[in-house]
Amino acid sequence: MTDTPASWGGWAPAVRDDPAGHFAQARARCPVQRVRLADGHPAWVVLGYDAARQALGDPRISKDMLAALAADGEVVAEGLPGPSFSRHMLNVDPPDHTRLRRLVSRAFVPGRIAALEPAIRALASGLLDKLDLRGPDATVDLVEGYAYPLPFGVIGELLGIPAADRPGLHGWFQVLLTGWAASGDPPPEAVAASDGIVAYLSDLVEDKRRRPADDLVSVLVAAAELSTQELLSSLFQLVVAGHDTTASLIGNGVVALLDHPGQLAAVLADPGLLPAAIDELIRFTAPVPHATFRVTAESVTLDGVEIPAHEQVLVCLASANRDPSRYPSPDILDIGRGDGPNLGLGHGTHYCLGAPLARLEARVAFEELIGRHPGLRLAVGRDALAWTRGDGLVLRGLASLPVVLRPRGRR
Ligand code: HEM
């Protein structure tokens, strides 16, 4: 490893559109290395599969960034979007983590998730009906018209957010997630969106307190074990974790299948392959390229490299999932590879709580989309697609995905 750390993040569009080669080069140089983030802060990036899995499961690597860095006397950026939303399970260690996760887990028991399938299918089908109204040969944006509203609608159902309120709330989240500055002052529209979300979620909590229903907000309110900040933070985190990720998987996954017509044909011929295909699409398209930031509570050695205490750690899931020492021919999309689970949904204590829901949503989304429109194709050249949604670190999604659902001659 050289003395000058590589810069990590703030990549050129070409890297963000296709980061695998960039990550492979970095991984070949050193699977665990010191880097400089786009905001100038130092961090360690973990690129190899074994080291990534170890890092995600190692209790000496903390998720409580605020506490660890504050104890170190550092001025800490509060993170997106400030203190009102920072006290959720992804930002704390046990025992707080255990308490927060146990409560929210009540909504994620298998029976409750499976029971959502008809509602998810109805949402997906309704969105496709709307797109179909545009007529044959029409170009539609699949990100705007399908990939985003579907998981946002599902998380709305789960939380008990009235359908009429969802478009406005979704708008605020979009402004916030695309406009919150990593450093420096956030733009006024992002601050306004953040204020709007706080006010809306606070009202929602009050409403569920007065009139409980069969939804997650009511469950959390009734448990009365969360502080107001923990409750609002948890709701915020669930909305973010529950829609942007799945939206990116749907968008990225459609492109990957169009790029690999043989794999698409296999899924069309046997939809029973979809569950395996979805895990392979998570591995291959990396909707969450890096796990959220961690910090070493004490020094930790990963793959022979010692990371001192109080250093930021960024686990690159996208790189780990393409590590040739774990996956033969890692750069090939192969829905039949049968290699077992990958790290795309995390690992260890913070393993994605929504994994069963994400898999169900993605399966239904693909069943409905390609079942109805097996001949869909890109409406623009492949090179025109831009993965500018998200910062390329924790979220990586398409800005838009123009497609023709019913090309001429395929009706
Ligand atoms: C394809 C879709 C999804 C992907 C790729 C994904 C990925 C991930 C990853 C990588 C983590 C771990 C982050 C870390 O350790 O730093 C995580 C955590 C989490 N995810 Fe997901 N996620 C997806 C969908 C969902 C959905 C639909 C929900 C809920 C509705 C959800 C809720 C959560 C929660 C609550 C956590 C935090 C768990 C904890 O801290 O204990 N995710 N997700």
Short mmCIF file of C-alpha atoms and ligand atoms in Angstrom, two decimals:
data_model
loop_
_atom_site.label_atom_id
_atom_site.label_comp_id
_atom_site.label_asym_id
_atom_site.label_seq_id
_atom_site.Cartn_x
_atom_site.Cartn_y
_atom_site.Cartn_z
CA MET A 1 0.00 0.00 0.00
CA THR A 2 1.31 3.47 -0.82
CA ASP A 3 1.56 6.23 1.79
CA THR A 4 -0.80 8.48 -0.14
CA PRO A 5 -4.35 7.23 0.42
CA ALA A 6 -6.54 6.82 -2.64
CA SER A 7 -9.58 9.08 -2.80
CA TRP A 8 -12.89 7.26 -2.31
CA GLY A 9 -16.22 8.66 -3.43
CA GLY A 10 -17.10 11.76 -5.41
CA TRP A 11 -16.39 9.65 -8.49
CA ALA A 12 -16.56 10.70 -12.12
CA PRO A 13 -19.83 9.70 -13.84
CA ALA A 14 -18.11 6.85 -15.72
CA VAL A 15 -17.07 5.22 -12.43
CA ARG A 16 -20.49 5.68 -10.84
CA ASP A 17 -22.18 4.19 -13.89
CA ASP A 18 -19.98 1.09 -13.74
CA PRO A 19 -17.91 0.92 -10.56
CA ALA A 20 -17.00 -2.80 -10.72
CA GLY A 21 -13.75 -2.31 -12.63
CA HIS A 22 -12.69 0.52 -10.34
CA PHE A 23 -13.37 -1.58 -7.24
CA ALA A 24 -11.56 -4.60 -8.75
CA GLN A 25 -8.43 -2.54 -9.33
CA ALA A 26 -8.52 -1.18 -5.81
CA ARG A 27 -9.16 -4.65 -4.35
CA ALA A 28 -6.22 -6.07 -6.30
CA ARG A 29 -3.96 -3.34 -4.87
CA CYS A 30 -5.06 -4.10 -1.30
CA PRO A 31 -8.31 -5.62 0.03
CA VAL A 32 -8.23 -3.37 3.13
CA GLN A 33 -6.84 0.10 2.62
CA ARG A 34 -6.74 3.60 3.99
CA VAL A 35 -8.55 6.12 1.78
CA ARG A 36 -9.56 9.76 1.76
CA LEU A 37 -13.29 10.44 1.39
CA ALA A 38 -14.70 13.07 -0.93
CA ASP A 39 -15.18 15.41 2.06
CA GLY A 40 -11.50 15.05 2.97
CA HIS A 41 -11.98 12.76 5.98
CA PRO A 42 -9.81 9.66 6.24
CA ALA A 43 -11.40 6.21 6.37
CA TRP A 44 -10.58 2.55 5.75
CA VAL A 45 -12.29 0.76 2.92
CA VAL A 46 -12.76 -3.01 3.06
CA LEU A 47 -12.92 -4.60 -0.39
CA GLY A 48 -12.28 -8.34 -0.05
CA TYR A 49 -15.14 -10.77 0.69
CA ASP A 50 -13.64 -12.45 3.78
CA ALA A 51 -12.52 -9.17 5.35
CA ALA A 52 -15.89 -7.53 4.58
CA ARG A 53 -17.82 -10.39 6.19
CA GLN A 54 -15.55 -10.25 9.23
CA ALA A 55 -15.89 -6.47 9.52
CA LEU A 56 -19.69 -6.62 9.38
CA GLY A 57 -19.79 -9.23 12.14
CA ASP A 58 -17.08 -7.83 14.43
CA PRO A 59 -18.46 -6.21 17.63
CA ARG A 60 -15.26 -4.14 17.93
CA ILE A 61 -16.42 -2.23 14.88
CA SER A 62 -19.20 0.02 16.14
CA LYS A 63 -22.19 1.51 14.37
CA ASP A 64 -22.54 4.27 16.94
CA MET A 65 -20.62 6.86 14.93
CA LEU A 66 -21.90 9.82 16.91
CA ALA A 67 -20.86 8.41 20.29
CA ALA A 68 -17.51 7.04 19.14
CA LEU A 69 -16.38 10.16 17.35
CA ALA A 70 -17.73 12.56 19.97
CA ALA A 71 -15.81 10.58 22.63
CA ASP A 72 -12.75 11.14 20.50
CA GLY A 73 -13.31 14.89 20.67
CA GLU A 74 -14.12 15.22 16.99
CA VAL A 75 -16.72 17.54 15.57
CA VAL A 76 -19.12 15.17 13.92
CA ALA A 77 -21.43 15.84 11.03
CA GLU A 78 -24.84 14.75 12.30
CA GLY A 79 -25.54 12.90 9.09
CA LEU A 80 -28.61 12.88 6.96
CA PRO A 81 -30.70 14.77 7.90
CA GLY A 82 -29.71 15.82 11.37
CA PRO A 83 -30.34 14.80 14.95
CA SER A 84 -34.11 14.32 14.70
CA PHE A 85 -33.57 11.18 12.66
CA SER A 86 -30.27 9.79 13.88
CA ARG A 87 -31.39 7.50 16.73
CA HIS A 88 -32.41 4.34 14.91
CA MET A 89 -31.17 0.75 14.91
CA LEU A 90 -28.65 1.28 12.14
CA ASN A 91 -26.85 3.93 14.19
CA VAL A 92 -26.53 2.13 17.51
CA ASP A 93 -24.87 -0.96 19.02
CA PRO A 94 -26.33 -3.54 21.40
CA PRO A 95 -28.07 -3.26 23.83
CA ASP A 96 -29.88 -0.26 22.27
CA HIS A 97 -29.76 -1.99 18.91
CA THR A 98 -31.36 -5.14 20.31
CA ARG A 99 -34.19 -3.12 21.88
CA LEU A 100 -34.93 -1.04 18.77
CA ARG A 101 -34.64 -3.94 16.33
CA ARG A 102 -36.79 -6.26 18.46
CA LEU A 103 -39.67 -3.78 18.42
CA VAL A 104 -39.57 -3.10 14.70
CA SER A 105 -39.12 -6.82 13.98
CA ARG A 106 -42.71 -7.37 15.05
CA ALA A 107 -43.79 -6.05 11.67
CA PHE A 108 -41.37 -8.31 9.80
CA VAL A 109 -42.48 -11.74 10.98
CA PRO A 110 -42.77 -14.05 7.95
CA GLY A 111 -46.56 -14.35 8.07
CA ARG A 112 -47.03 -10.60 8.10
CA ILE A 113 -44.67 -10.11 5.15
CA ALA A 114 -46.23 -12.94 3.11
CA ALA A 115 -49.68 -11.44 3.76
CA LEU A 116 -48.56 -8.28 1.94
CA GLU A 117 -48.17 -10.09 -1.40
CA PRO A 118 -51.69 -9.38 -2.76
CA ALA A 119 -51.36 -5.68 -1.85
CA ILE A 120 -47.91 -5.50 -3.50
CA ARG A 121 -49.25 -7.20 -6.62
CA ALA A 122 -52.21 -4.83 -6.78
CA LEU A 123 -49.89 -1.82 -6.45
CA ALA A 124 -47.56 -3.15 -9.15
CA SER A 125 -50.39 -3.98 -11.48
CA GLY A 126 -52.05 -0.59 -10.94
CA LEU A 127 -48.80 1.23 -11.75
CA LEU A 128 -48.38 -0.82 -14.94
CA ASP A 129 -51.99 -0.06 -15.89
CA LYS A 130 -51.17 3.65 -15.65
CA LEU A 131 -48.07 3.25 -17.79
CA ASP A 132 -50.02 1.20 -20.33
CA LEU A 133 -52.45 4.10 -20.78
CA ARG A 134 -49.63 5.91 -22.53
CA GLY A 135 -50.15 3.50 -25.43
CA PRO A 136 -48.02 1.12 -27.45
CA ASP A 137 -44.59 2.37 -28.52
CA ALA A 138 -44.67 5.06 -25.84
CA THR A 139 -41.49 5.77 -23.95
CA VAL A 140 -42.04 5.60 -20.20
CA ASP A 141 -39.68 6.22 -17.31
CA LEU A 142 -39.67 2.98 -15.36
CA VAL A 143 -37.84 4.55 -12.41
CA GLU A 144 -40.41 7.30 -11.94
CA GLY A 145 -43.47 5.27 -12.89
CA TYR A 146 -42.72 1.89 -11.31
CA ALA A 147 -39.43 1.27 -9.48
CA TYR A 148 -39.93 4.12 -6.95
CA PRO A 149 -43.67 4.33 -6.36
CA LEU A 150 -43.98 0.56 -5.83
CA PRO A 151 -41.69 0.20 -2.77
CA PHE A 152 -42.81 3.59 -1.47
CA GLY A 153 -46.40 2.38 -1.62
CA VAL A 154 -45.45 -0.85 0.13
CA ILE A 155 -43.64 0.86 2.99
CA GLY A 156 -46.63 3.20 3.19
CA GLU A 157 -48.93 0.17 3.60
CA LEU A 158 -46.68 -1.35 6.23
CA LEU A 159 -46.39 1.85 8.26
CA GLY A 160 -50.00 2.86 7.82
CA ILE A 161 -49.38 6.06 5.85
CA PRO A 162 -52.67 7.00 4.13
CA ALA A 163 -52.43 6.55 0.34
CA ALA A 164 -53.40 10.18 -0.29
CA ASP A 165 -50.40 11.42 1.73
CA ARG A 166 -47.81 9.27 -0.01
CA PRO A 167 -47.03 11.36 -3.11
CA GLY A 168 -46.29 14.49 -1.03
CA LEU A 169 -44.17 12.57 1.44
CA HIS A 170 -42.36 10.79 -1.38
CA GLY A 171 -41.57 14.19 -2.92
CA TRP A 172 -39.97 15.39 0.32
CA PHE A 173 -37.88 12.21 0.58
CA GLN A 174 -36.68 12.64 -2.99
CA VAL A 175 -35.62 16.23 -2.34
CA LEU A 176 -33.90 15.21 0.85
CA LEU A 177 -32.08 12.16 -0.49
CA THR A 178 -30.85 13.89 -3.62
CA GLY A 179 -30.22 17.32 -2.12
CA TRP A 180 -28.73 16.86 1.34
CA ALA A 181 -25.12 18.02 1.18
CA ALA A 182 -22.51 15.59 2.51
CA SER A 183 -20.65 18.57 3.92
CA GLY A 184 -21.37 22.26 4.28
CA ASP A 185 -24.79 23.81 4.68
CA PRO A 186 -27.70 21.87 3.20
CA PRO A 187 -29.71 23.75 0.55
CA PRO A 188 -32.92 25.45 1.81
CA GLU A 189 -35.20 23.06 -0.11
CA ALA A 190 -33.60 20.08 1.66
CA VAL A 191 -34.07 21.79 5.03
CA ALA A 192 -37.72 22.48 4.15
CA ALA A 193 -38.19 18.84 3.12
CA SER A 194 -36.62 17.65 6.36
CA ASP A 195 -38.90 19.95 8.39
CA GLY A 196 -41.91 18.74 6.41
CA ILE A 197 -41.04 15.10 7.13
CA VAL A 198 -40.55 15.73 10.86
CA ALA A 199 -43.91 17.52 11.07
CA TYR A 200 -45.69 14.85 9.03
CA LEU A 201 -44.29 11.89 10.96
CA SER A 202 -44.99 13.62 14.30
CA ASP A 203 -48.64 14.13 13.27
CA LEU A 204 -48.85 10.53 12.07
CA VAL A 205 -47.62 9.28 15.45
CA GLU A 206 -50.20 11.42 17.26
CA ASP A 207 -52.92 10.18 14.96
CA LYS A 208 -52.00 6.51 15.58
CA ARG A 209 -51.88 7.19 19.31
CA ARG A 210 -55.47 8.40 19.19
CA ARG A 211 -56.73 5.89 16.63
CA PRO A 212 -54.53 2.77 16.57
CA ALA A 213 -54.78 0.56 13.49
CA ASP A 214 -53.20 -2.65 12.22
CA ASP A 215 -49.92 -1.08 11.13
CA LEU A 216 -46.33 -0.70 12.26
CA VAL A 217 -46.62 2.88 13.54
CA SER A 218 -49.45 1.80 15.84
CA VAL A 219 -47.38 -1.17 17.06
CA LEU A 220 -44.41 1.07 17.88
CA VAL A 221 -46.56 3.70 19.56
CA ALA A 222 -48.37 1.08 21.65
CA ALA A 223 -45.10 -0.48 22.82
CA ALA A 224 -44.32 2.84 24.54
CA GLU A 225 -40.67 1.82 24.83
CA LEU A 226 -39.22 4.36 22.45
CA SER A 227 -38.35 7.98 23.07
CA THR A 228 -39.91 10.42 20.60
CA GLN A 229 -36.56 10.83 18.88
CA GLU A 230 -36.11 7.05 18.59
CA LEU A 231 -39.62 6.67 17.21
CA LEU A 232 -39.24 9.39 14.57
CA SER A 233 -35.75 8.16 13.68
CA SER A 234 -36.98 4.60 13.28
CA LEU A 235 -39.84 5.66 11.01
CA PHE A 236 -37.51 7.82 8.94
CA GLN A 237 -34.97 5.03 8.60
CA LEU A 238 -37.63 2.50 7.61
CA VAL A 239 -38.94 4.76 4.87
CA VAL A 240 -35.44 5.40 3.49
CA ALA A 241 -34.19 1.82 3.87
CA GLY A 242 -37.48 0.46 2.63
CA HIS A 243 -37.83 2.25 -0.68
CA ASP A 244 -34.68 3.70 -2.22
CA THR A 245 -32.87 0.36 -1.96
CA THR A 246 -35.63 -1.73 -3.49
CA ALA A 247 -36.27 0.90 -6.17
CA SER A 248 -32.61 0.70 -7.17
CA LEU A 249 -32.75 -3.09 -7.25
CA ILE A 250 -35.75 -2.99 -9.60
CA GLY A 251 -34.18 -0.38 -11.91
CA ASN A 252 -30.67 -1.85 -11.87
CA GLY A 253 -32.11 -5.35 -12.21
CA VAL A 254 -34.15 -4.50 -15.32
CA VAL A 255 -31.02 -3.10 -16.98
CA ALA A 256 -28.95 -6.15 -16.00
CA LEU A 257 -31.56 -8.51 -17.46
CA LEU A 258 -31.79 -6.49 -20.67
CA ASP A 259 -27.99 -6.60 -20.85
CA HIS A 260 -28.15 -10.41 -20.51
CA PRO A 261 -30.96 -11.61 -22.80
CA GLY A 262 -30.13 -15.27 -22.13
CA GLN A 263 -30.76 -14.79 -18.40
CA LEU A 264 -33.96 -12.86 -19.10
CA ALA A 265 -35.16 -15.64 -21.41
CA ALA A 266 -34.46 -18.22 -18.69
CA VAL A 267 -36.55 -16.29 -16.15
CA LEU A 268 -39.35 -15.79 -18.67
CA ALA A 269 -39.37 -19.50 -19.43
CA ASP A 270 -39.38 -20.44 -15.76
CA PRO A 271 -40.54 -17.72 -13.32
CA GLY A 272 -39.66 -20.17 -10.54
CA LEU A 273 -36.06 -19.04 -11.13
CA LEU A 274 -36.89 -15.51 -9.98
CA PRO A 275 -36.02 -15.87 -6.28
CA ALA A 276 -32.51 -17.07 -7.18
CA ALA A 277 -32.30 -14.41 -9.89
CA ILE A 278 -33.12 -11.68 -7.38
CA ASP A 279 -30.27 -12.64 -5.06
CA GLU A 280 -27.92 -12.76 -8.03
CA LEU A 281 -29.18 -9.33 -9.17
CA ILE A 282 -28.50 -7.97 -5.67
CA ARG A 283 -24.94 -9.36 -5.89
CA PHE A 284 -24.35 -8.17 -9.42
CA THR A 285 -26.03 -4.75 -9.47
CA ALA A 286 -25.21 -3.59 -5.91
CA PRO A 287 -28.20 -1.35 -5.04
CA VAL A 288 -26.35 -0.67 -1.77
CA PRO A 289 -22.68 -0.56 -2.85
CA HIS A 290 -21.28 0.14 0.62
CA ALA A 291 -22.65 -0.62 4.07
CA THR A 292 -23.24 2.44 6.22
CA PHE A 293 -20.27 3.95 8.04
CA ARG A 294 -18.73 2.18 11.01
CA VAL A 295 -15.99 3.13 13.44
CA THR A 296 -13.41 0.98 15.21
CA ALA A 297 -13.97 1.02 18.98
CA GLU A 298 -10.53 -0.57 19.36
CA SER A 299 -7.84 -1.64 16.93
CA VAL A 300 -8.92 -4.46 14.61
CA THR A 301 -6.91 -6.55 12.16
CA LEU A 302 -8.67 -7.41 8.92
CA ASP A 303 -6.92 -9.58 6.35
CA GLY A 304 -3.57 -8.84 8.00
CA VAL A 305 -4.08 -5.06 7.99
CA GLU A 306 -4.34 -3.35 11.35
CA ILE A 307 -6.92 -0.58 11.59
CA PRO A 308 -6.29 1.56 14.68
CA ALA A 309 -9.04 2.50 17.14
CA HIS A 310 -11.43 5.39 16.34
CA GLU A 311 -11.11 5.14 12.56
CA GLN A 312 -14.01 5.19 10.13
CA VAL A 313 -14.62 1.95 8.24
CA LEU A 314 -16.51 1.62 4.99
CA VAL A 315 -17.32 -1.92 3.88
CA CYS A 316 -17.63 -2.10 0.09
CA LEU A 317 -20.34 -4.71 -0.45
CA ALA A 318 -20.19 -4.25 -4.23
CA SER A 319 -16.52 -5.17 -4.26
CA ALA A 320 -16.84 -8.05 -1.78
CA ASN A 321 -19.63 -9.52 -3.91
CA ARG A 322 -17.34 -9.52 -6.96
CA ASP A 323 -14.32 -10.97 -5.16
CA PRO A 324 -12.98 -13.76 -7.42
CA SER A 325 -11.72 -15.66 -4.37
CA ARG A 326 -15.37 -16.10 -3.33
CA TYR A 327 -17.26 -16.11 -6.65
CA PRO A 328 -15.97 -17.90 -9.75
CA SER A 329 -16.24 -15.54 -12.76
CA PRO A 330 -17.67 -12.80 -10.53
CA ASP A 331 -18.34 -10.36 -13.36
CA ILE A 332 -20.79 -12.69 -15.05
CA LEU A 333 -24.49 -12.47 -14.18
CA ASP A 334 -25.48 -16.10 -13.60
CA ILE A 335 -28.82 -16.75 -11.96
CA GLY A 336 -27.94 -20.42 -11.63
CA ARG A 337 -24.68 -19.93 -9.77
CA GLY A 338 -26.13 -21.22 -6.49
CA ASP A 339 -23.34 -19.79 -4.37
CA GLY A 340 -25.49 -19.11 -1.34
CA PRO A 341 -26.23 -15.71 0.11
CA ASN A 342 -24.08 -12.71 -0.76
CA LEU A 343 -23.30 -9.59 1.27
CA GLY A 344 -25.64 -7.27 -0.65
CA LEU A 345 -28.12 -7.23 2.23
CA GLY A 346 -25.37 -6.93 4.83
CA HIS A 347 -24.31 -9.48 7.43
CA GLY A 348 -24.27 -9.88 11.20
CA THR A 349 -26.12 -7.78 13.76
CA HIS A 350 -27.26 -5.19 11.24
CA TYR A 351 -28.24 -7.66 8.52
CA CYS A 352 -31.10 -6.13 6.56
CA LEU A 353 -34.25 -6.43 8.61
CA GLY A 354 -36.33 -5.92 5.49
CA ALA A 355 -34.63 -8.69 3.47
CA PRO A 356 -37.74 -10.92 3.20
CA LEU A 357 -39.83 -7.92 2.18
CA ALA A 358 -37.22 -6.73 -0.32
CA ARG A 359 -37.10 -10.18 -1.92
CA LEU A 360 -40.90 -10.43 -2.04
CA GLU A 361 -41.31 -6.95 -3.54
CA ALA A 362 -38.64 -7.57 -6.15
CA ARG A 363 -40.11 -10.95 -7.11
CA VAL A 364 -43.60 -9.50 -7.53
CA ALA A 365 -42.23 -6.43 -9.34
CA PHE A 366 -40.42 -8.61 -11.90
CA GLU A 367 -43.25 -11.13 -12.23
CA GLU A 368 -45.73 -8.37 -13.02
CA LEU A 369 -43.41 -6.35 -15.26
CA ILE A 370 -41.84 -9.01 -17.43
CA GLY A 371 -44.91 -11.23 -17.25
CA ARG A 372 -46.96 -8.46 -18.84
CA HIS A 373 -44.23 -6.96 -21.03
CA PRO A 374 -41.75 -9.68 -22.00
CA GLY A 375 -40.55 -7.64 -24.98
CA LEU A 376 -39.73 -4.41 -23.14
CA ARG A 377 -36.60 -2.66 -24.35
CA LEU A 378 -34.53 0.42 -23.61
CA ALA A 379 -35.79 3.57 -25.30
CA VAL A 380 -32.34 5.19 -25.24
CA GLY A 381 -28.82 3.99 -25.96
CA ARG A 382 -27.28 1.96 -23.13
CA ASP A 383 -24.62 4.68 -22.66
CA ALA A 384 -27.30 7.30 -21.92
CA LEU A 385 -28.23 5.62 -18.62
CA ALA A 386 -26.81 7.46 -15.61
CA TRP A 387 -26.51 6.11 -12.07
CA THR A 388 -26.71 9.52 -10.45
CA ARG A 389 -29.29 8.76 -7.76
CA GLY A 390 -27.52 8.39 -4.45
CA ASP A 391 -23.92 9.29 -3.75
CA GLY A 392 -22.53 6.02 -5.07
CA LEU A 393 -21.45 5.03 -1.58
CA VAL A 394 -24.52 3.82 0.31
CA LEU A 395 -27.10 4.15 -2.46
CA ARG A 396 -26.67 3.63 -6.18
CA GLY A 397 -29.64 4.00 -8.48
CA LEU A 398 -30.61 5.21 -11.92
CA ALA A 399 -31.76 8.79 -12.41
CA SER A 400 -34.28 7.51 -14.95
CA LEU A 401 -34.90 4.41 -17.02
CA PRO A 402 -36.63 5.21 -20.30
CA VAL A 403 -38.12 2.06 -21.82
CA VAL A 404 -40.69 1.05 -24.38
CA LEU A 405 -42.91 -1.51 -22.72
CA ARG A 406 -44.76 -2.64 -25.83
CA PRO A 407 -42.47 -2.18 -28.81
CA ARG A 408 -44.03 -2.32 -32.26
CA GLY A 409 -44.73 -5.88 -33.34
CA ARG A 410 -44.62 -7.24 -29.78
CA ARG A 411 -48.22 -6.51 -28.76
C1 HEM B 1 -33.02 -4.55 -2.33
C2 HEM B 1 -33.40 -3.92 -1.27
C3 HEM B 1 -32.55 -3.74 -0.04
C4 HEM B 1 -31.19 -3.79 0.09
C5 HEM B 1 -30.15 -4.04 -0.98
C6 HEM B 1 -30.92 -3.55 1.49
C7 HEM B 1 -29.64 -3.54 2.05
C8 HEM B 1 -29.36 -3.39 3.37
C9 HEM B 1 -28.05 -3.44 3.95
C10 HEM B 1 -26.76 -3.67 3.16
C11 HEM B 1 -28.18 -3.25 5.27
C12 HEM B 1 -27.04 -3.24 6.31
C13 HEM B 1 -26.40 -1.90 6.38
C14 HEM B 1 -25.18 -1.89 7.28
O1 HEM B 1 -24.84 -2.91 7.93
O2 HEM B 1 -24.53 -0.83 7.33
C15 HEM B 1 -29.57 -3.03 5.56
C16 HEM B 1 -30.09 -2.77 6.80
C17 HEM B 1 -31.40 -2.53 7.02
N1 HEM B 1 -32.43 -2.61 6.10
FE1 HEM B 1 -32.29 -3.12 4.17
N2 HEM B 1 -32.08 -3.34 2.16
C18 HEM B 1 -33.11 -3.46 1.26
C19 HEM B 1 -34.46 -3.34 1.51
C20 HEM B 1 -35.00 -3.06 2.74
C21 HEM B 1 -36.40 -2.93 3.03
C22 HEM B 1 -37.52 -3.14 2.02
C23 HEM B 1 -36.50 -2.59 4.35
C24 HEM B 1 -37.72 -2.32 5.20
C25 HEM B 1 -38.88 -2.06 4.82
C26 HEM B 1 -35.16 -2.54 4.90
C27 HEM B 1 -34.86 -2.24 6.20
C28 HEM B 1 -33.59 -2.30 6.74
C29 HEM B 1 -33.33 -2.02 8.13
C30 HEM B 1 -34.33 -1.65 9.20
C31 HEM B 1 -31.95 -2.15 8.30
C32 HEM B 1 -31.15 -1.93 9.59
C33 HEM B 1 -30.97 -3.24 10.33
C34 HEM B 1 -30.20 -3.07 11.60
O3 HEM B 1 -29.50 -2.05 11.82
O4 HEM B 1 -30.28 -3.97 12.46
N3 HEM B 1 -34.28 -2.82 3.89
N4 HEM B 1 -30.28 -3.15 4.37
#
